[in-house]
CSV table of C-alpha atoms in Angstrom, one decimal:
chain,number,residue,atom,x,y,z
A,1,THR,CA,-7.6,-10.2,13.2
A,2,GLY,CA,-4.8,-7.9,13.9
A,3,PHE,CA,-2.4,-10.8,14.5
A,4,ALA,CA,1.1,-9.8,13.5
A,5,GLY,CA,2.9,-12.9,14.0
A,6,THR,CA,4.4,-14.8,11.1
A,7,ASN,CA,2.8,-18.5,11.7
A,8,GLY,CA,-0.9,-18.7,12.1
A,9,VAL,CA,-4.3,-19.9,10.4
A,10,VAL,CA,-7.6,-18.7,11.2
A,11,LEU,CA,-10.8,-21.2,11.1
A,12,VAL,CA,-13.7,-19.1,10.5
A,13,ARG,CA,-17.3,-20.6,11.1
A,14,PRO,CA,-20.6,-18.8,11.0
A,15,GLU,CA,-20.8,-18.4,14.6
A,16,ALA,CA,-17.2,-18.1,15.6
A,17,ALA,CA,-13.6,-18.2,14.8
A,18,THR,CA,-10.4,-19.8,16.1
A,19,LEU,CA,-6.8,-18.8,15.7
A,20,LEU,CA,-4.3,-21.5,15.7
A,21,THR,CA,-0.7,-20.5,16.3
A,22,ASP,CA,2.5,-21.7,17.9
A,23,PHE,CA,4.3,-21.4,21.2
A,24,ARG,CA,6.3,-18.3,20.1
A,25,TYR,CA,3.1,-16.3,19.4
A,26,THR,CA,0.5,-17.5,21.9
A,27,GLU,CA,1.2,-14.3,24.3
A,28,ARG,CA,1.2,-11.9,21.3
A,29,ALA,CA,-2.1,-13.4,20.3
A,30,ALA,CA,-3.6,-13.1,23.9
A,31,PRO,CA,-5.5,-9.9,23.1
A,32,LEU,CA,-7.4,-11.5,20.4
A,33,GLU,CA,-9.2,-13.5,22.9
A,34,ALA,CA,-11.5,-10.8,23.5
A,35,PHE,CA,-13.2,-11.8,20.3
A,36,MET,CA,-12.0,-15.0,19.0
A,37,GLU,CA,-10.7,-18.3,20.4
A,38,VAL,CA,-6.9,-18.7,20.5
A,39,ARG,CA,-5.3,-22.2,20.5
A,40,GLN,CA,-1.5,-23.1,20.9
A,41,VAL,CA,-0.5,-25.8,18.2
A,42,ASP,CA,2.5,-27.2,16.7
A,43,ARG,CA,4.6,-25.1,14.2
A,44,ASP,CA,2.9,-26.8,11.3
A,45,VAL,CA,-0.2,-24.8,11.7
A,46,MET,CA,-1.8,-26.1,8.3
A,47,LYS,CA,-1.5,-29.7,9.7
A,48,SER,CA,-3.1,-28.6,13.0
A,49,ALA,CA,-5.9,-26.7,11.0
A,50,CYS,CA,-6.6,-29.9,9.3
A,51,GLU,CA,-6.7,-31.9,12.5
A,52,HIS,CA,-9.0,-29.5,14.0
A,53,LEU,CA,-11.4,-29.1,11.2
A,54,ALA,CA,-13.3,-32.2,12.2
A,55,GLU,CA,-14.0,-30.9,15.7
A,56,LEU,CA,-14.6,-27.4,14.7
A,57,ALA,CA,-16.7,-27.9,11.7
A,58,PRO,CA,-17.9,-31.6,11.8
A,59,ASP,CA,-21.1,-30.9,9.7
A,60,ALA,CA,-19.7,-28.3,7.4
A,61,GLU,CA,-21.0,-28.7,3.8
A,62,ARG,CA,-18.4,-26.6,2.3
A,63,VAL,CA,-14.8,-25.7,3.6
A,64,GLY,CA,-13.4,-22.6,1.8
A,65,PHE,CA,-9.6,-21.6,1.5
A,66,GLU,CA,-7.8,-18.6,0.4
A,67,SER,CA,-6.8,-19.8,-3.0
A,68,ALA,CA,-4.2,-16.8,-3.5
A,69,HIS,CA,-2.4,-17.9,-0.4
A,70,MET,CA,-2.3,-21.8,-0.1
A,71,THR,CA,0.3,-23.7,-1.7
A,72,VAL,CA,-0.4,-27.0,-3.6
A,73,ALA,CA,1.1,-29.1,-1.1
A,74,GLN,CA,-1.3,-27.4,1.8
A,75,HIS,CA,-4.3,-27.9,-0.5
A,76,GLU,CA,-3.4,-31.7,-0.9
A,77,ARG,CA,-3.4,-32.0,2.7
A,78,LEU,CA,-6.6,-30.0,3.1
A,79,ALA,CA,-8.4,-32.1,0.6
A,80,VAL,CA,-7.7,-35.2,2.5
A,81,ALA,CA,-8.5,-33.9,5.9
A,82,ALA,CA,-11.5,-31.6,5.4
A,83,PRO,CA,-15.0,-32.8,6.3
A,84,ALA,CA,-16.3,-31.5,3.1
A,85,ALA,CA,-14.7,-30.7,-0.4
A,86,PRO,CA,-12.4,-27.6,-0.2
A,87,VAL,CA,-13.9,-24.6,-2.3
A,88,ALA,CA,-11.4,-22.1,-3.6
A,89,THR,CA,-12.3,-18.4,-2.5
A,90,THR,CA,-10.8,-15.1,-3.9
A,91,GLY,CA,-10.7,-11.8,-1.9
A,92,ALA,CA,-13.3,-12.9,0.8
A,93,VAL,CA,-11.2,-11.3,3.4
A,94,GLU,CA,-9.8,-8.6,1.3
A,95,ARG,CA,-13.4,-7.3,0.4
A,96,LEU,CA,-14.2,-7.0,4.2
A,97,ARG,CA,-11.2,-4.7,4.5
A,98,GLU,CA,-12.0,-2.3,1.7
A,99,VAL,CA,-14.1,0.1,3.6
A,100,LYS,CA,-12.3,1.2,6.8
A,101,ASP,CA,-14.1,2.2,10.0
A,102,ALA,CA,-13.6,5.2,11.8
A,103,GLY,CA,-10.9,3.9,14.1
A,104,GLU,CA,-9.0,2.6,11.0
A,105,GLN,CA,-9.4,6.0,9.1
A,106,GLU,CA,-7.8,7.9,12.2
A,107,ALA,CA,-4.9,5.3,12.2
A,108,ILE,CA,-4.2,5.9,8.6
A,109,ARG,CA,-4.6,9.8,9.2
A,110,ARG,CA,-1.9,9.6,11.7
A,111,SER,CA,0.3,7.6,9.8
A,112,ALA,CA,0.0,9.9,6.8
A,113,ALA,CA,0.6,12.8,9.1
A,114,LEU,CA,4.2,11.8,9.5
A,115,ILE,CA,5.1,12.3,6.0
A,116,GLU,CA,5.2,16.1,5.7
A,117,PRO,CA,7.7,16.5,8.5
A,118,VAL,CA,9.7,13.7,7.1
A,119,LEU,CA,9.7,15.6,3.6
A,120,ASP,CA,10.4,18.8,5.3
A,121,ARG,CA,13.8,17.2,6.7
A,122,VAL,CA,14.6,16.1,3.3
A,123,ALA,CA,14.1,19.4,1.8
A,124,ALA,CA,16.0,21.1,4.5
A,125,ALA,CA,18.9,18.8,3.9
A,126,GLY,CA,18.8,19.1,0.1
A,127,LEU,CA,19.4,16.5,-2.6
A,128,ALA,CA,22.2,17.3,-4.9
A,129,GLY,CA,25.6,15.9,-3.7
A,130,ARG,CA,24.0,13.0,-1.8
A,131,SER,CA,23.3,9.4,-3.1
A,132,GLU,CA,19.9,8.0,-3.4
A,133,ARG,CA,20.6,5.5,-0.8
A,134,ASP,CA,21.7,8.2,1.7
A,135,VAL,CA,18.4,10.1,1.1
A,136,ALA,CA,16.3,7.0,1.5
A,137,TRP,CA,18.3,6.2,4.8
A,138,SER,CA,17.4,9.7,6.1
A,139,VAL,CA,13.9,9.2,5.3
A,140,GLN,CA,13.8,6.0,7.3
A,141,GLU,CA,15.7,7.6,10.1
A,142,ALA,CA,13.0,10.6,10.3
A,143,PHE,CA,10.1,8.2,10.2
A,144,HIS,CA,11.8,6.5,13.2
A,145,ASP,CA,12.5,9.8,15.1
A,146,LEU,CA,9.0,10.6,14.5
A,147,GLY,CA,7.4,7.5,16.1
A,148,ALA,CA,6.6,5.4,13.2
A,149,GLU,CA,6.6,1.5,13.7
A,150,GLY,CA,8.5,1.0,10.4
A,151,LEU,CA,8.3,1.8,6.6
A,152,SER,CA,5.2,0.7,4.9
A,153,PHE,CA,7.5,-0.4,1.9
A,154,PRO,CA,11.3,0.4,1.0
A,155,SER,CA,11.4,4.2,0.1
A,156,ILE,CA,11.8,5.1,-3.6
A,157,VAL,CA,14.7,7.8,-4.4
A,158,ALA,CA,15.0,8.1,-8.0
A,159,ALA,CA,17.1,10.7,-9.9
A,160,HIS,CA,18.1,11.3,-13.5
A,161,GLU,CA,17.3,8.5,-15.9
A,162,ARG,CA,16.5,6.2,-12.9
A,163,GLY,CA,13.4,8.5,-12.7
A,164,ALA,CA,12.0,6.6,-15.7
A,165,GLN,CA,11.6,3.3,-13.3
A,166,PRO,CA,8.6,3.6,-11.5
A,167,HIS,CA,9.8,1.5,-8.7
A,168,ALA,CA,13.4,2.2,-8.7
A,169,GLU,CA,15.8,0.8,-6.1
A,170,PRO,CA,17.8,3.7,-4.4
A,171,GLY,CA,21.5,3.3,-5.7
A,172,GLU,CA,25.0,4.7,-4.7
A,173,ASP,CA,24.9,7.3,-7.6
A,174,VAL,CA,25.3,10.9,-6.6
A,175,ILE,CA,22.2,13.1,-7.3
A,176,GLY,CA,23.5,15.7,-9.8
A,177,PRO,CA,22.2,19.2,-10.7
A,178,ASP,CA,19.3,19.8,-13.3
A,179,THR,CA,17.5,16.7,-12.6
A,180,PHE,CA,14.3,15.5,-11.1
A,181,VAL,CA,14.3,13.4,-8.1
A,182,THR,CA,11.1,11.2,-7.2
A,183,ILE,CA,10.9,10.3,-3.6
A,184,ASP,CA,7.9,7.7,-2.9
A,185,LEU,CA,7.7,7.1,1.0
A,186,GLY,CA,5.4,5.7,3.6
A,187,CYS,CA,5.3,4.5,7.2
A,188,VAL,CA,3.4,2.2,9.6
A,189,LEU,CA,1.7,3.5,12.4
A,190,ALA,CA,-0.8,1.5,14.8
A,191,GLY,CA,-0.6,-1.3,12.3
A,192,TYR,CA,-1.8,1.0,9.3
A,193,CYS,CA,0.1,2.0,6.4
A,194,SER,CA,0.6,5.4,4.6
A,195,ASP,CA,1.9,6.2,1.0
A,196,CYS,CA,2.9,9.6,-0.8
A,197,THR,CA,5.1,10.6,-3.5
A,198,ARG,CA,6.9,14.0,-4.5
A,199,THR,CA,9.0,14.9,-7.3
A,200,PHE,CA,11.6,17.6,-6.9
A,201,ALA,CA,13.8,19.3,-9.2
A,202,THR,CA,17.8,20.1,-8.4
A,203,GLY,CA,18.1,22.9,-11.0
A,204,ALA,CA,17.1,23.8,-14.5
A,205,VAL,CA,15.7,20.4,-15.8
A,206,PRO,CA,15.2,19.7,-19.3
A,207,GLN,CA,11.8,21.4,-20.8
A,208,ARG,CA,10.2,18.1,-21.7
A,209,LEU,CA,10.4,17.0,-18.0
A,210,ARG,CA,8.8,20.3,-16.8
A,211,ASP,CA,6.0,19.7,-19.4
A,212,ALA,CA,5.7,16.3,-18.0
A,213,TYR,CA,5.4,17.7,-14.4
A,214,ALA,CA,2.8,20.2,-15.4
A,215,VAL,CA,0.7,17.6,-17.3
A,216,CYS,CA,1.0,15.0,-14.4
A,217,LEU,CA,0.2,17.7,-11.7
A,218,GLU,CA,-3.0,18.7,-13.9
A,219,ALA,CA,-4.0,14.9,-14.1
A,220,GLN,CA,-3.5,14.3,-10.4
A,221,LEU,CA,-5.5,17.4,-9.4
A,222,ALA,CA,-8.4,16.6,-11.8
A,223,ALA,CA,-8.5,12.9,-10.4
A,224,LEU,CA,-8.7,14.2,-6.9
A,225,GLU,CA,-11.5,16.5,-7.9
A,226,GLY,CA,-13.4,13.6,-9.4
A,227,ILE,CA,-13.0,11.1,-6.5
A,228,ARG,CA,-16.4,10.4,-5.1
A,229,PRO,CA,-18.7,7.5,-3.9
A,230,GLY,CA,-20.0,5.8,-7.1
A,231,LEU,CA,-17.3,6.3,-9.2
A,232,THR,CA,-15.8,3.1,-10.6
A,233,GLY,CA,-11.8,2.5,-10.3
A,234,LYS,CA,-11.9,2.5,-14.2
A,235,GLU,CA,-13.5,5.9,-14.3
A,236,ALA,CA,-11.1,7.2,-11.8
A,237,ASP,CA,-8.2,5.9,-13.7
A,238,ALA,CA,-9.5,7.5,-17.0
A,239,ILE,CA,-9.7,11.0,-15.6
A,240,ALA,CA,-5.8,11.1,-15.1
A,241,ARG,CA,-5.2,8.9,-18.1
A,242,ASP,CA,-7.2,11.0,-20.5
A,243,ILE,CA,-5.3,14.1,-19.6
A,244,ILE,CA,-2.0,12.5,-19.9
A,245,ALA,CA,-2.8,10.9,-23.2
A,246,ALA,CA,-4.2,14.3,-24.5
A,247,ALA,CA,-0.9,15.7,-23.9
A,248,GLY,CA,1.3,13.2,-25.7
A,249,PHE,CA,2.5,11.3,-22.8
A,250,GLY,CA,-0.1,8.4,-22.9
A,251,GLU,CA,2.6,5.7,-23.6
A,252,HIS,CA,4.5,6.8,-20.6
A,253,PHE,CA,2.0,6.2,-18.1
A,254,GLY,CA,1.9,2.5,-17.8
A,255,HIS,CA,0.7,1.7,-14.2
A,256,PRO,CA,-2.8,2.1,-12.5
A,257,LEU,CA,-3.8,5.3,-11.1
A,258,GLY,CA,-4.1,4.0,-7.5
A,259,HIS,CA,-4.7,1.3,-5.1
A,260,GLY,CA,-6.3,1.0,-1.6
A,261,VAL,CA,-4.1,1.4,1.4
A,262,GLY,CA,-4.6,-0.2,5.1
A,263,LEU,CA,-3.0,-3.0,7.0
A,264,GLU,CA,-1.0,-3.6,3.8
A,265,VAL,CA,0.2,-0.6,1.5
A,266,HIS,CA,-1.1,-2.4,-1.7
A,267,GLU,CA,-4.8,-3.8,-1.2
A,268,ASP,CA,-8.0,-3.3,-2.7
A,269,PRO,CA,-9.8,-1.4,-4.1
A,270,ARG,CA,-7.7,-0.7,-7.3
A,271,LEU,CA,-8.0,2.3,-9.6
A,272,SER,CA,-7.1,1.0,-13.0
A,273,ALA,CA,-8.2,0.5,-16.7
A,274,VAL,CA,-9.5,-2.7,-15.8
A,275,SER,CA,-10.8,-2.4,-12.3
A,276,SER,CA,-14.4,-3.4,-11.3
A,277,ALA,CA,-14.3,-1.7,-8.1
A,278,THR,CA,-16.9,1.0,-7.2
A,279,LEU,CA,-15.8,3.5,-4.6
A,280,GLU,CA,-17.7,3.8,-1.3
A,281,PRO,CA,-17.4,6.2,1.7
A,282,GLY,CA,-14.6,4.8,4.0
A,283,MET,CA,-12.5,3.5,1.2
A,284,VAL,CA,-8.7,4.7,1.4
A,285,VAL,CA,-6.8,5.1,-1.9
A,286,THR,CA,-3.8,6.4,-3.6
A,287,VAL,CA,-4.0,8.9,-6.5
A,288,GLU,CA,-0.7,8.7,-8.2
A,289,PRO,CA,-0.4,9.3,-12.0
A,290,GLY,CA,3.2,9.0,-13.4
A,291,ILE,CA,5.0,10.1,-16.6
A,292,TYR,CA,8.3,8.3,-17.2
A,293,LEU,CA,10.5,9.2,-20.0
A,294,PRO,CA,13.2,6.6,-20.5
A,295,GLY,CA,16.7,8.1,-20.8
A,296,LEU,CA,15.7,11.3,-19.3
A,297,GLY,CA,13.8,10.9,-16.2
A,298,GLY,CA,10.4,10.9,-14.7
A,299,VAL,CA,7.7,12.3,-12.4
A,300,ARG,CA,5.0,10.8,-10.1
A,301,ILE,CA,2.6,12.9,-7.9
A,302,GLU,CA,0.8,10.8,-5.1
A,303,ASP,CA,-1.7,11.4,-2.4
A,304,LEU,CA,-3.5,9.4,0.0
A,305,VAL,CA,-7.1,10.3,0.3
A,306,ILE,CA,-10.2,8.8,2.2
A,307,VAL,CA,-13.3,8.6,0.1
A,308,THR,CA,-16.3,10.8,1.9
A,309,GLU,CA,-20.0,11.1,1.3
A,310,SER,CA,-19.4,13.8,-1.4
A,311,GLY,CA,-15.8,13.4,-2.6
A,312,CYS,CA,-12.7,12.7,-0.9
A,313,GLU,CA,-10.4,14.0,2.1
A,314,ARG,CA,-6.6,14.3,1.1
A,315,LEU,CA,-4.4,13.0,4.1
A,316,THR,CA,-0.9,13.9,2.6
A,317,GLY,CA,-0.8,17.8,2.6
A,318,TYR,CA,3.0,18.3,1.4
A,319,PRO,CA,3.1,21.0,-1.5
A,320,LYS,CA,3.0,19.6,-4.9
A,321,GLU,CA,4.1,22.7,-6.9
A,322,LEU,CA,7.4,21.9,-8.6
A,323,THR,CA,10.0,22.9,-5.9
A,324,THR,CA,13.8,23.1,-6.7
A,325,LEU,CA,16.2,21.9,-3.9
A,326,GLY,CA,19.7,22.3,-3.9
């Protein structure tokens, strides 16, 4: 719906939909009245939803609920109040969001366009001698200065052996010389997220890390070249994974190749070894192979792309050649 409040329930019928929210959000929800009914209810919106079901859908033969988002207590309440037996659904809304329309694609382009100038600022300021947390804070400040609404996730800045943690949290340790620094960042603009990762060097890093970077870059470029409609998420993942495995780093690439990005930074479709998704024009996905070497460091290279009629459009244009920063 585009509703950004923290307390709301939508009752969707074949012919219409109704948003239920409380007093704090009725003014914020007013624009939604252009395409759906908005009702102000008590703060316990699930209780109100149960009360409204009999009125809004008295002849319903089925009442579906989002099984991934409803608590046991809410389900028990729904089971008593619903005019028909509740039926669990999975991914009903998420599937609708997999393919982005032209307006959504443009919003994501604009969000992704802020990443390159942010990385330019990071590069200009250098990395060595600064703490990971300081670099992460500077990323947030730069996005704010450029007009972003916020971060799409807490920025990752990981140096030295912490680079072997795919989702490391920035620490107070000072970034020293001769290491890799992985920076994973993204922002929200017009409600839509962006996501990108680059790995930098701060000097003469060990040869094994340089080898890992070269292999990771080769795998990422091959996957970007292969992204196209009709490719399955499993096939996309295999393009990069096979290259990394053939180079002897297979056990060090333990996460999926990518994921969808939109209103949330992690959404469907998924590009993974177990994905059943098939890529379609208009889907927006990340392509982010990584190699993580415990006790030594790691590398991840990530771009955000839109699947087109014949391939993909890369939205994150910051250079990917291994760059050494002071």
